[in-house]
Amino acid sequence: MEVTTQKNSNVTTHPSRKSSSPWTIARKKFLKNKLALTSLIFLLFVAIISILAPYITTADVTKVNIGQMSLTPSGDHWLGTDKSGRDVFTRLLYGGRISLLVGISCTLFVIFLGTLIGSIAGYFGGTVDGLLMRFTDFILNFPFLVFVIVLNAILFGKVNGLWVLIMTISVLSWGGIARIVRSKVLAEKENEYITAAISIGCSPAKVIIKHLLPNILSTIIVQATITFATMIVAETGLSFLGFGVPQEIPSWGNMLNSAVEPDVLQFKLWIWVPPALIITITILSINFIGEGLKDAFNPKSRR
């Protein structure tokens, strides 16, 4: 009897251990990834100083000053001036506001459209899936650059060019996200908890929003980081070619547009190297964050 009592007391004295949630595990794994964490800090720093640009510098971002054209870096102009006499450092800060705004806005639109269409196609299947996926194929095969150039030529000066650019890029970029979300929903809806939710009378919208999407949210978050980097690259490339953000609005892509001139490219490095460096480092940071999130949400990852 004494042995039995001792055994029972040993069993009851051990406290129960609660297993960590997948989100808690993912957060801990991400915080251990120093490269991803450093990239996140850098990206937040760039975003903050861009937002606070009016309080950091008082130079006019658009005023042309012929007497200060192409000045080398100095105490008055930390990164020199461009061909129009505008302060490069000031334009770099204000350009970050526009480039990040375009990237974030396009990412939100793309994720929303892709998730909406992909989840509907994956959940209903059949004819609905076939029609939506054919439409998605059409979007994926649409000539993106040609459409942006034509739309820019038609609407130039008639409406807000920045938001036209954002909407155009977004409408033509959601196809890949839709396919990924569809494949995840197709796999997830075979689980028993989805069948149970349908059997008790949950509407399709409720099943998708409350049951399916929360379980594929990690995939959507990872894709959002990749899309964010892609959207910044798209804005930069289009603005560099002269078909993106209007020239009167400073952006990193517009600043690079000066590099098409051989004289600037070879002898006036301060005009185009700063925006080129900040674009490169920002894109790398976003990609490192994406890789960190992918590892964090991967149950097979040991990091």
PDB file of C-alpha atoms in Angstrom:
ATOM      1  CA  MET A   1       0.000   0.000   0.000  1.00  0.00           C
ATOM      2  CA  GLU A   2       2.827   2.355   0.793  1.00  0.00           C
ATOM      3  CA  VAL A   3       4.403   1.733  -2.611  1.00  0.00           C
ATOM      4  CA  THR A   4       1.114   2.458  -4.362  1.00  0.00           C
ATOM      5  CA  THR A   5       0.620   5.664  -2.422  1.00  0.00           C
ATOM      6  CA  GLN A   6       4.142   6.787  -3.255  1.00  0.00           C
ATOM      7  CA  LYS A   7       3.605   6.115  -6.961  1.00  0.00           C
ATOM      8  CA  ASN A   8       0.333   8.033  -6.998  1.00  0.00           C
ATOM      9  CA  SER A   9       1.894  10.988  -5.222  1.00  0.00           C
ATOM     10  CA  ASN A  10       4.741  11.024  -7.750  1.00  0.00           C
ATOM     11  CA  VAL A  11       2.285  11.076 -10.619  1.00  0.00           C
ATOM     12  CA  THR A  12       0.223  13.925  -9.226  1.00  0.00           C
ATOM     13  CA  THR A  13       3.151  16.139  -8.276  1.00  0.00           C
ATOM     14  CA  HIS A  14       4.305  16.676 -11.900  1.00  0.00           C
ATOM     15  CA  PRO A  15       2.749  19.889 -13.310  1.00  0.00           C
ATOM     16  CA  SER A  16       1.043  19.599 -16.680  1.00  0.00           C
ATOM     17  CA  ARG A  17       3.011  21.086 -19.568  1.00  0.00           C
ATOM     18  CA  LYS A  18       1.129  23.117 -22.127  1.00  0.00           C
ATOM     19  CA  SER A  19       2.363  22.801 -25.673  1.00  0.00           C
ATOM     20  CA  SER A  20       3.201  26.069 -27.431  1.00  0.00           C
ATOM     21  CA  SER A  21       0.953  27.236 -30.255  1.00  0.00           C
ATOM     22  CA  PRO A  22       2.308  27.191 -33.827  1.00  0.00           C
ATOM     23  CA  TRP A  23       2.382  31.015 -33.833  1.00  0.00           C
ATOM     24  CA  THR A  24       4.454  31.085 -30.637  1.00  0.00           C
ATOM     25  CA  ILE A  25       6.891  28.555 -32.069  1.00  0.00           C
ATOM     26  CA  ALA A  26       7.118  30.522 -35.324  1.00  0.00           C
ATOM     27  CA  ARG A  27       7.796  33.763 -33.457  1.00  0.00           C
ATOM     28  CA  LYS A  28      10.593  32.197 -31.407  1.00  0.00           C
ATOM     29  CA  LYS A  29      12.176  30.665 -34.496  1.00  0.00           C
ATOM     30  CA  PHE A  30      11.998  33.958 -36.374  1.00  0.00           C
ATOM     31  CA  LEU A  31      13.607  35.870 -33.490  1.00  0.00           C
ATOM     32  CA  LYS A  32      16.484  33.382 -33.515  1.00  0.00           C
ATOM     33  CA  ASN A  33      17.106  34.087 -37.217  1.00  0.00           C
ATOM     34  CA  LYS A  34      19.506  37.019 -36.863  1.00  0.00           C
ATOM     35  CA  LEU A  35      19.656  37.796 -40.562  1.00  0.00           C
ATOM     36  CA  ALA A  36      15.872  38.050 -40.858  1.00  0.00           C
ATOM     37  CA  LEU A  37      15.595  40.021 -37.627  1.00  0.00           C
ATOM     38  CA  THR A  38      18.294  42.479 -38.724  1.00  0.00           C
ATOM     39  CA  SER A  39      16.559  42.868 -42.076  1.00  0.00           C
ATOM     40  CA  LEU A  40      13.262  43.631 -40.325  1.00  0.00           C
ATOM     41  CA  ILE A  41      14.930  46.290 -38.169  1.00  0.00           C
ATOM     42  CA  PHE A  42      16.530  47.872 -41.238  1.00  0.00           C
ATOM     43  CA  LEU A  43      13.232  47.894 -43.136  1.00  0.00           C
ATOM     44  CA  LEU A  44      11.438  49.513 -40.203  1.00  0.00           C
ATOM     45  CA  PHE A  45      14.231  52.097 -39.951  1.00  0.00           C
ATOM     46  CA  VAL A  46      13.903  52.983 -43.658  1.00  0.00           C
ATOM     47  CA  ALA A  47      10.113  53.249 -43.315  1.00  0.00           C
ATOM     48  CA  ILE A  48      10.329  55.464 -40.222  1.00  0.00           C
ATOM     49  CA  ILE A  49      12.877  57.939 -41.623  1.00  0.00           C
ATOM     50  CA  SER A  50      10.892  58.112 -44.873  1.00  0.00           C
ATOM     51  CA  ILE A  51       7.698  58.935 -42.991  1.00  0.00           C
ATOM     52  CA  LEU A  52       9.545  61.523 -40.899  1.00  0.00           C
ATOM     53  CA  ALA A  53      11.218  63.099 -43.943  1.00  0.00           C
ATOM     54  CA  PRO A  54       9.560  66.533 -43.470  1.00  0.00           C
ATOM     55  CA  TYR A  55      11.028  66.697 -39.944  1.00  0.00           C
ATOM     56  CA  ILE A  56      14.499  65.456 -40.930  1.00  0.00           C
ATOM     57  CA  THR A  57      15.173  67.812 -43.828  1.00  0.00           C
ATOM     58  CA  THR A  58      13.717  71.173 -44.797  1.00  0.00           C
ATOM     59  CA  ALA A  59      15.031  71.282 -48.383  1.00  0.00           C
ATOM     60  CA  ASP A  60      12.461  71.634 -51.167  1.00  0.00           C
ATOM     61  CA  VAL A  61      12.103  68.256 -52.847  1.00  0.00           C
ATOM     62  CA  THR A  62      10.847  69.613 -56.192  1.00  0.00           C
ATOM     63  CA  LYS A  63      12.395  73.085 -56.533  1.00  0.00           C
ATOM     64  CA  VAL A  64      14.843  73.371 -59.436  1.00  0.00           C
ATOM     65  CA  ASN A  65      18.007  75.340 -58.570  1.00  0.00           C
ATOM     66  CA  ILE A  66      20.160  75.971 -61.635  1.00  0.00           C
ATOM     67  CA  GLY A  67      22.972  77.479 -59.547  1.00  0.00           C
ATOM     68  CA  GLN A  68      23.471  74.204 -57.631  1.00  0.00           C
ATOM     69  CA  MET A  69      23.312  71.642 -60.426  1.00  0.00           C
ATOM     70  CA  SER A  70      25.290  68.404 -59.946  1.00  0.00           C
ATOM     71  CA  LEU A  71      27.162  69.501 -56.808  1.00  0.00           C
ATOM     72  CA  THR A  72      29.356  66.891 -55.157  1.00  0.00           C
ATOM     73  CA  PRO A  73      28.560  65.747 -51.579  1.00  0.00           C
ATOM     74  CA  SER A  74      29.376  68.381 -48.956  1.00  0.00           C
ATOM     75  CA  GLY A  75      28.303  69.672 -45.560  1.00  0.00           C
ATOM     76  CA  ASP A  76      25.367  71.529 -47.121  1.00  0.00           C
ATOM     77  CA  HIS A  77      24.317  68.606 -49.313  1.00  0.00           C
ATOM     78  CA  TRP A  78      25.273  65.303 -47.715  1.00  0.00           C
ATOM     79  CA  LEU A  79      24.714  63.289 -50.902  1.00  0.00           C
ATOM     80  CA  GLY A  80      25.204  66.145 -53.376  1.00  0.00           C
ATOM     81  CA  THR A  81      22.616  67.480 -55.805  1.00  0.00           C
ATOM     82  CA  ASP A  82      21.150  66.121 -59.026  1.00  0.00           C
ATOM     83  CA  LYS A  83      21.081  67.629 -62.531  1.00  0.00           C
ATOM     84  CA  SER A  84      18.305  70.029 -61.507  1.00  0.00           C
ATOM     85  CA  GLY A  85      20.026  71.230 -58.332  1.00  0.00           C
ATOM     86  CA  ARG A  86      17.765  69.246 -56.001  1.00  0.00           C
ATOM     87  CA  ASP A  87      19.212  67.731 -52.838  1.00  0.00           C
ATOM     88  CA  VAL A  88      19.771  63.980 -53.353  1.00  0.00           C
ATOM     89  CA  PHE A  89      19.428  63.119 -49.653  1.00  0.00           C
ATOM     90  CA  THR A  90      16.053  64.877 -49.454  1.00  0.00           C
ATOM     91  CA  ARG A  91      14.786  63.171 -52.581  1.00  0.00           C
ATOM     92  CA  LEU A  92      16.020  59.828 -51.220  1.00  0.00           C
ATOM     93  CA  LEU A  93      13.879  60.226 -48.097  1.00  0.00           C
ATOM     94  CA  TYR A  94      10.789  61.426 -49.948  1.00  0.00           C
ATOM     95  CA  GLY A  95      11.355  58.819 -52.650  1.00  0.00           C
ATOM     96  CA  GLY A  96      11.244  56.126 -49.974  1.00  0.00           C
ATOM     97  CA  ARG A  97       7.768  57.281 -48.980  1.00  0.00           C
ATOM     98  CA  ILE A  98       6.479  56.842 -52.530  1.00  0.00           C
ATOM     99  CA  SER A  99       8.284  53.581 -53.329  1.00  0.00           C
ATOM    100  CA  LEU A 100       7.223  51.970 -50.046  1.00  0.00           C
ATOM    101  CA  LEU A 101       3.679  53.308 -50.474  1.00  0.00           C
ATOM    102  CA  VAL A 102       3.453  51.751 -53.936  1.00  0.00           C
ATOM    103  CA  GLY A 103       4.917  48.479 -52.647  1.00  0.00           C
ATOM    104  CA  ILE A 104       2.612  48.218 -49.630  1.00  0.00           C
ATOM    105  CA  SER A 105      -0.526  49.341 -51.494  1.00  0.00           C
ATOM    106  CA  CYS A 106       0.050  46.947 -54.381  1.00  0.00           C
ATOM    107  CA  THR A 107       0.807  44.107 -51.971  1.00  0.00           C
ATOM    108  CA  LEU A 108      -2.445  44.653 -50.058  1.00  0.00           C
ATOM    109  CA  PHE A 109      -4.501  44.752 -53.271  1.00  0.00           C
ATOM    110  CA  VAL A 110      -2.725  41.714 -54.737  1.00  0.00           C
ATOM    111  CA  ILE A 111      -3.067  39.631 -51.560  1.00  0.00           C
ATOM    112  CA  PHE A 112      -6.742  40.574 -51.216  1.00  0.00           C
ATOM    113  CA  LEU A 113      -7.640  39.753 -54.836  1.00  0.00           C
ATOM    114  CA  GLY A 114      -5.507  36.610 -54.969  1.00  0.00           C
ATOM    115  CA  THR A 115      -6.824  35.282 -51.659  1.00  0.00           C
ATOM    116  CA  LEU A 116     -10.439  36.059 -52.575  1.00  0.00           C
ATOM    117  CA  ILE A 117     -10.354  34.389 -55.989  1.00  0.00           C
ATOM    118  CA  GLY A 118      -8.104  31.520 -54.921  1.00  0.00           C
ATOM    119  CA  SER A 119     -10.201  30.628 -51.871  1.00  0.00           C
ATOM    120  CA  ILE A 120     -13.487  30.744 -53.820  1.00  0.00           C
ATOM    121  CA  ALA A 121     -12.055  28.599 -56.613  1.00  0.00           C
ATOM    122  CA  GLY A 122     -10.560  26.068 -54.210  1.00  0.00           C
ATOM    123  CA  TYR A 123     -13.630  25.808 -51.992  1.00  0.00           C
ATOM    124  CA  PHE A 124     -16.343  25.439 -54.632  1.00  0.00           C
ATOM    125  CA  GLY A 125     -14.323  23.560 -57.269  1.00  0.00           C
ATOM    126  CA  GLY A 126     -16.012  22.298 -60.424  1.00  0.00           C
ATOM    127  CA  THR A 127     -17.301  24.902 -62.874  1.00  0.00           C
ATOM    128  CA  VAL A 128     -16.527  27.837 -60.567  1.00  0.00           C
ATOM    129  CA  ASP A 129     -12.950  26.661 -60.190  1.00  0.00           C
ATOM    130  CA  GLY A 130     -12.583  26.147 -63.940  1.00  0.00           C
ATOM    131  CA  LEU A 131     -13.891  29.594 -64.853  1.00  0.00           C
ATOM    132  CA  LEU A 132     -11.832  31.427 -62.225  1.00  0.00           C
ATOM    133  CA  MET A 133      -8.643  29.569 -63.120  1.00  0.00           C
ATOM    134  CA  ARG A 134      -9.092  30.305 -66.839  1.00  0.00           C
ATOM    135  CA  PHE A 135      -9.493  33.965 -65.949  1.00  0.00           C
ATOM    136  CA  THR A 136      -6.377  33.690 -63.790  1.00  0.00           C
ATOM    137  CA  ASP A 137      -4.455  32.184 -66.718  1.00  0.00           C
ATOM    138  CA  PHE A 138      -5.555  35.146 -68.845  1.00  0.00           C
ATOM    139  CA  ILE A 139      -4.226  37.595 -66.230  1.00  0.00           C
ATOM    140  CA  LEU A 140      -0.936  35.702 -65.907  1.00  0.00           C
ATOM    141  CA  ASN A 141      -0.400  35.742 -69.687  1.00  0.00           C
ATOM    142  CA  PHE A 142      -1.418  39.376 -70.154  1.00  0.00           C
ATOM    143  CA  PRO A 143       1.376  41.641 -71.488  1.00  0.00           C
ATOM    144  CA  PHE A 144       2.039  43.597 -68.302  1.00  0.00           C
ATOM    145  CA  LEU A 145       4.576  46.136 -69.575  1.00  0.00           C
ATOM    146  CA  VAL A 146       2.635  46.920 -72.765  1.00  0.00           C
ATOM    147  CA  PHE A 147      -0.595  47.484 -70.836  1.00  0.00           C
ATOM    148  CA  VAL A 148       1.080  49.811 -68.298  1.00  0.00           C
ATOM    149  CA  ILE A 149       2.710  51.859 -71.064  1.00  0.00           C
ATOM    150  CA  VAL A 150      -0.544  52.193 -73.038  1.00  0.00           C
ATOM    151  CA  LEU A 151      -2.576  53.074 -69.940  1.00  0.00           C
ATOM    152  CA  ASN A 152       0.032  55.622 -68.882  1.00  0.00           C
ATOM    153  CA  ALA A 153      -0.104  57.256 -72.321  1.00  0.00           C
ATOM    154  CA  ILE A 154      -3.928  57.392 -72.311  1.00  0.00           C
ATOM    155  CA  LEU A 155      -4.432  58.670 -68.754  1.00  0.00           C
ATOM    156  CA  PHE A 156      -1.326  60.853 -68.397  1.00  0.00           C
ATOM    157  CA  GLY A 157      -2.336  64.213 -66.933  1.00  0.00           C
ATOM    158  CA  LYS A 158      -6.016  63.261 -66.622  1.00  0.00           C
ATOM    159  CA  VAL A 159      -6.062  61.415 -63.311  1.00  0.00           C
ATOM    160  CA  ASN A 160      -3.723  60.804 -60.384  1.00  0.00           C
ATOM    161  CA  GLY A 161      -0.881  58.920 -62.060  1.00  0.00           C
ATOM    162  CA  LEU A 162       0.382  57.342 -58.841  1.00  0.00           C
ATOM    163  CA  TRP A 163      -2.883  55.568 -58.036  1.00  0.00           C
ATOM    164  CA  VAL A 164      -3.363  54.575 -61.664  1.00  0.00           C
ATOM    165  CA  LEU A 165       0.037  52.873 -61.451  1.00  0.00           C
ATOM    166  CA  ILE A 166      -0.873  51.148 -58.177  1.00  0.00           C
ATOM    167  CA  MET A 167      -4.194  49.841 -59.508  1.00  0.00           C
ATOM    168  CA  THR A 168      -2.671  48.720 -62.815  1.00  0.00           C
ATOM    169  CA  ILE A 169       0.140  46.774 -61.168  1.00  0.00           C
ATOM    170  CA  SER A 170      -2.278  45.235 -58.656  1.00  0.00           C
ATOM    171  CA  VAL A 171      -4.889  44.139 -61.204  1.00  0.00           C
ATOM    172  CA  LEU A 172      -2.231  42.392 -63.301  1.00  0.00           C
ATOM    173  CA  SER A 173      -0.270  40.733 -60.460  1.00  0.00           C
ATOM    174  CA  TRP A 174      -2.661  38.660 -58.337  1.00  0.00           C
ATOM    175  CA  GLY A 175      -2.648  35.497 -60.478  1.00  0.00           C
ATOM    176  CA  GLY A 176       0.248  33.745 -58.763  1.00  0.00           C
ATOM    177  CA  ILE A 177      -1.196  34.326 -55.280  1.00  0.00           C
ATOM    178  CA  ALA A 178      -4.593  33.014 -56.420  1.00  0.00           C
ATOM    179  CA  ARG A 179      -3.047  29.746 -57.631  1.00  0.00           C
ATOM    180  CA  ILE A 180      -1.115  29.231 -54.380  1.00  0.00           C
ATOM    181  CA  VAL A 181      -4.162  29.964 -52.186  1.00  0.00           C
ATOM    182  CA  ARG A 182      -6.342  27.688 -54.336  1.00  0.00           C
ATOM    183  CA  SER A 183      -3.948  24.759 -53.947  1.00  0.00           C
ATOM    184  CA  LYS A 184      -3.777  25.252 -50.178  1.00  0.00           C
ATOM    185  CA  VAL A 185      -7.571  25.477 -49.875  1.00  0.00           C
ATOM    186  CA  LEU A 186      -8.034  22.330 -51.981  1.00  0.00           C
ATOM    187  CA  ALA A 187      -5.773  20.418 -49.594  1.00  0.00           C
ATOM    188  CA  GLU A 188      -7.190  21.971 -46.418  1.00  0.00           C
ATOM    189  CA  LYS A 189     -10.884  21.478 -47.207  1.00  0.00           C
ATOM    190  CA  GLU A 190     -10.439  17.684 -47.188  1.00  0.00           C
ATOM    191  CA  ASN A 191      -9.877  17.750 -43.422  1.00  0.00           C
ATOM    192  CA  GLU A 192     -12.615  16.530 -41.083  1.00  0.00           C
ATOM    193  CA  TYR A 193     -13.153  19.857 -39.333  1.00  0.00           C
ATOM    194  CA  ILE A 194     -14.242  21.436 -42.641  1.00  0.00           C
ATOM    195  CA  THR A 195     -16.701  18.593 -43.244  1.00  0.00           C
ATOM    196  CA  ALA A 196     -18.028  19.054 -39.713  1.00  0.00           C
ATOM    197  CA  ALA A 197     -18.458  22.821 -40.216  1.00  0.00           C
ATOM    198  CA  ILE A 198     -20.401  22.243 -43.434  1.00  0.00           C
ATOM    199  CA  SER A 199     -22.565  19.526 -41.842  1.00  0.00           C
ATOM    200  CA  ILE A 200     -23.759  21.829 -39.069  1.00  0.00           C
ATOM    201  CA  GLY A 201     -24.917  24.404 -41.626  1.00  0.00           C
ATOM    202  CA  CYS A 202     -22.067  26.922 -41.802  1.00  0.00           C
ATOM    203  CA  SER A 203     -22.292  29.109 -44.898  1.00  0.00           C
ATOM    204  CA  PRO A 204     -19.468  28.965 -47.477  1.00  0.00           C
ATOM    205  CA  ALA A 205     -18.315  32.469 -46.481  1.00  0.00           C
ATOM    206  CA  LYS A 206     -18.113  31.459 -42.810  1.00  0.00           C
ATOM    207  CA  VAL A 207     -16.240  28.249 -43.605  1.00  0.00           C
ATOM    208  CA  ILE A 208     -13.712  30.116 -45.751  1.00  0.00           C
ATOM    209  CA  ILE A 209     -13.200  33.076 -43.392  1.00  0.00           C
ATOM    210  CA  LYS A 210     -13.320  31.329 -40.009  1.00  0.00           C
ATOM    211  CA  HIS A 211     -11.946  27.893 -40.795  1.00  0.00           C
ATOM    212  CA  LEU A 212      -9.936  27.775 -44.025  1.00  0.00           C
ATOM    213  CA  LEU A 213      -8.102  31.113 -44.168  1.00  0.00           C
ATOM    214  CA  PRO A 214      -6.738  31.021 -40.577  1.00  0.00           C
ATOM    215  CA  ASN A 215      -5.117  27.678 -41.357  1.00  0.00           C
ATOM    216  CA  ILE A 216      -3.368  28.926 -44.506  1.00  0.00           C
ATOM    217  CA  LEU A 217      -2.539  32.364 -43.105  1.00  0.00           C
ATOM    218  CA  SER A 218       1.135  31.512 -42.674  1.00  0.00           C
ATOM    219  CA  THR A 219       1.428  30.808 -46.405  1.00  0.00           C
ATOM    220  CA  ILE A 220      -0.315  34.092 -47.237  1.00  0.00           C
ATOM    221  CA  ILE A 221       2.042  36.044 -44.953  1.00  0.00           C
ATOM    222  CA  VAL A 222       5.128  34.534 -46.588  1.00  0.00           C
ATOM    223  CA  GLN A 223       3.755  35.276 -50.049  1.00  0.00           C
ATOM    224  CA  ALA A 224       2.983  38.843 -48.975  1.00  0.00           C
ATOM    225  CA  THR A 225       6.652  39.517 -48.183  1.00  0.00           C
ATOM    226  CA  ILE A 226       7.727  38.138 -51.554  1.00  0.00           C
ATOM    227  CA  THR A 227       5.055  40.203 -53.297  1.00  0.00           C
ATOM    228  CA  PHE A 228       6.160  43.337 -51.429  1.00  0.00           C
ATOM    229  CA  ALA A 229       9.681  43.031 -52.837  1.00  0.00           C
ATOM    230  CA  THR A 230       8.319  42.299 -56.319  1.00  0.00           C
ATOM    231  CA  MET A 231       6.078  45.375 -56.264  1.00  0.00           C
ATOM    232  CA  ILE A 232       8.961  47.676 -55.315  1.00  0.00           C
ATOM    233  CA  VAL A 233      11.016  46.224 -58.163  1.00  0.00           C
ATOM    234  CA  ALA A 234       8.080  46.743 -60.559  1.00  0.00           C
ATOM    235  CA  GLU A 235       7.686  50.389 -59.530  1.00  0.00           C
ATOM    236  CA  THR A 236      11.426  50.990 -59.784  1.00  0.00           C
ATOM    237  CA  GLY A 237      11.681  49.419 -63.239  1.00  0.00           C
ATOM    238  CA  LEU A 238       8.664  51.247 -64.652  1.00  0.00           C
ATOM    239  CA  SER A 239       9.764  54.598 -63.195  1.00  0.00           C
ATOM    240  CA  PHE A 240      13.285  54.062 -64.520  1.00  0.00           C
ATOM    241  CA  LEU A 241      11.830  53.567 -67.995  1.00  0.00           C
ATOM    242  CA  GLY A 242       9.638  56.649 -67.582  1.00  0.00           C
ATOM    243  CA  PHE A 243       6.295  54.812 -67.405  1.00  0.00           C
ATOM    244  CA  GLY A 244       5.841  54.586 -63.648  1.00  0.00           C
ATOM    245  CA  VAL A 245       5.485  57.272 -60.998  1.00  0.00           C
ATOM    246  CA  PRO A 246       5.116  60.728 -62.615  1.00  0.00           C
ATOM    247  CA  GLN A 247       8.434  62.552 -62.859  1.00  0.00           C
ATOM    248  CA  GLU A 248       7.304  65.413 -60.625  1.00  0.00           C
ATOM    249  CA  ILE A 249       6.854  62.952 -57.735  1.00  0.00           C
ATOM    250  CA  PRO A 250      10.181  61.753 -56.253  1.00  0.00           C
ATOM    251  CA  SER A 251      10.651  58.000 -56.029  1.00  0.00           C
ATOM    252  CA  TRP A 252      13.662  55.708 -56.005  1.00  0.00           C
ATOM    253  CA  GLY A 253      12.888  54.626 -59.559  1.00  0.00           C
ATOM    254  CA  ASN A 254      12.661  58.215 -60.779  1.00  0.00           C
ATOM    255  CA  MET A 255      16.016  58.978 -59.171  1.00  0.00           C
ATOM    256  CA  LEU A 256      17.595  56.118 -61.089  1.00  0.00           C
ATOM    257  CA  ASN A 257      16.240  57.538 -64.331  1.00  0.00           C
ATOM    258  CA  SER A 258      19.201  59.956 -64.402  1.00  0.00           C
ATOM    259  CA  ALA A 259      21.583  57.023 -64.780  1.00  0.00           C
ATOM    260  CA  VAL A 260      20.608  56.597 -68.449  1.00  0.00           C
ATOM    261  CA  GLU A 261      22.993  59.446 -69.322  1.00  0.00           C
ATOM    262  CA  PRO A 262      26.626  58.320 -69.789  1.00  0.00           C
ATOM    263  CA  ASP A 263      27.998  61.436 -68.089  1.00  0.00           C
ATOM    264  CA  VAL A 264      25.958  60.796 -64.933  1.00  0.00           C
ATOM    265  CA  LEU A 265      26.607  57.071 -65.006  1.00  0.00           C
ATOM    266  CA  GLN A 266      30.400  57.451 -65.160  1.00  0.00           C
ATOM    267  CA  PHE A 267      31.289  60.728 -63.447  1.00  0.00           C
ATOM    268  CA  LYS A 268      28.384  61.693 -61.161  1.00  0.00           C
ATOM    269  CA  LEU A 269      27.962  58.586 -59.085  1.00  0.00           C
ATOM    270  CA  TRP A 270      26.392  60.447 -56.145  1.00  0.00           C
ATOM    271  CA  ILE A 271      23.252  61.053 -58.215  1.00  0.00           C
ATOM    272  CA  TRP A 272      22.316  57.408 -58.850  1.00  0.00           C
ATOM    273  CA  VAL A 273      24.375  55.235 -56.459  1.00  0.00           C
ATOM    274  CA  PRO A 274      22.415  56.153 -53.247  1.00  0.00           C
ATOM    275  CA  PRO A 275      18.989  55.166 -54.660  1.00  0.00           C
ATOM    276  CA  ALA A 276      20.505  52.073 -56.281  1.00  0.00           C
ATOM    277  CA  LEU A 277      22.028  50.996 -52.957  1.00  0.00           C
ATOM    278  CA  ILE A 278      18.882  51.644 -50.915  1.00  0.00           C
ATOM    279  CA  ILE A 279      16.738  49.741 -53.428  1.00  0.00           C
ATOM    280  CA  THR A 280      19.144  46.789 -53.433  1.00  0.00           C
ATOM    281  CA  ILE A 281      19.436  46.602 -49.642  1.00  0.00           C
ATOM    282  CA  THR A 282      15.678  47.044 -49.160  1.00  0.00           C
ATOM    283  CA  ILE A 283      14.847  44.273 -51.615  1.00  0.00           C
ATOM    284  CA  LEU A 284      17.415  41.956 -50.004  1.00  0.00           C
ATOM    285  CA  SER A 285      16.015  42.757 -46.552  1.00  0.00           C
ATOM    286  CA  ILE A 286      12.462  41.931 -47.627  1.00  0.00           C
ATOM    287  CA  ASN A 287      13.637  38.658 -49.190  1.00  0.00           C
ATOM    288  CA  PHE A 288      15.562  37.728 -46.024  1.00  0.00           C
ATOM    289  CA  ILE A 289      12.448  38.458 -43.959  1.00  0.00           C
ATOM    290  CA  GLY A 290      10.439  36.248 -46.299  1.00  0.00           C
ATOM    291  CA  GLU A 291      12.941  33.421 -45.970  1.00  0.00           C
ATOM    292  CA  GLY A 292      12.923  33.844 -42.199  1.00  0.00           C
ATOM    293  CA  LEU A 293       9.131  33.628 -42.096  1.00  0.00           C
ATOM    294  CA  LYS A 294       9.178  30.588 -44.375  1.00  0.00           C
ATOM    295  CA  ASP A 295      11.597  28.797 -42.032  1.00  0.00           C
ATOM    296  CA  ALA A 296       9.646  29.922 -38.973  1.00  0.00           C
ATOM    297  CA  PHE A 297       6.343  28.526 -40.248  1.00  0.00           C
ATOM    298  CA  ASN A 298       7.936  25.345 -41.586  1.00  0.00           C
ATOM    299  CA  PRO A 299       7.339  22.588 -38.984  1.00  0.00           C
ATOM    300  CA  LYS A 300      10.302  20.610 -40.344  1.00  0.00           C
ATOM    301  CA  SER A 301      12.729  23.466 -39.803  1.00  0.00           C
ATOM    302  CA  ARG A 302      14.948  23.111 -36.723  1.00  0.00           C
ATOM    303  CA  ARG A 303      16.213  26.691 -36.591  1.00  0.00           C
TER     304      ARG A 303
END
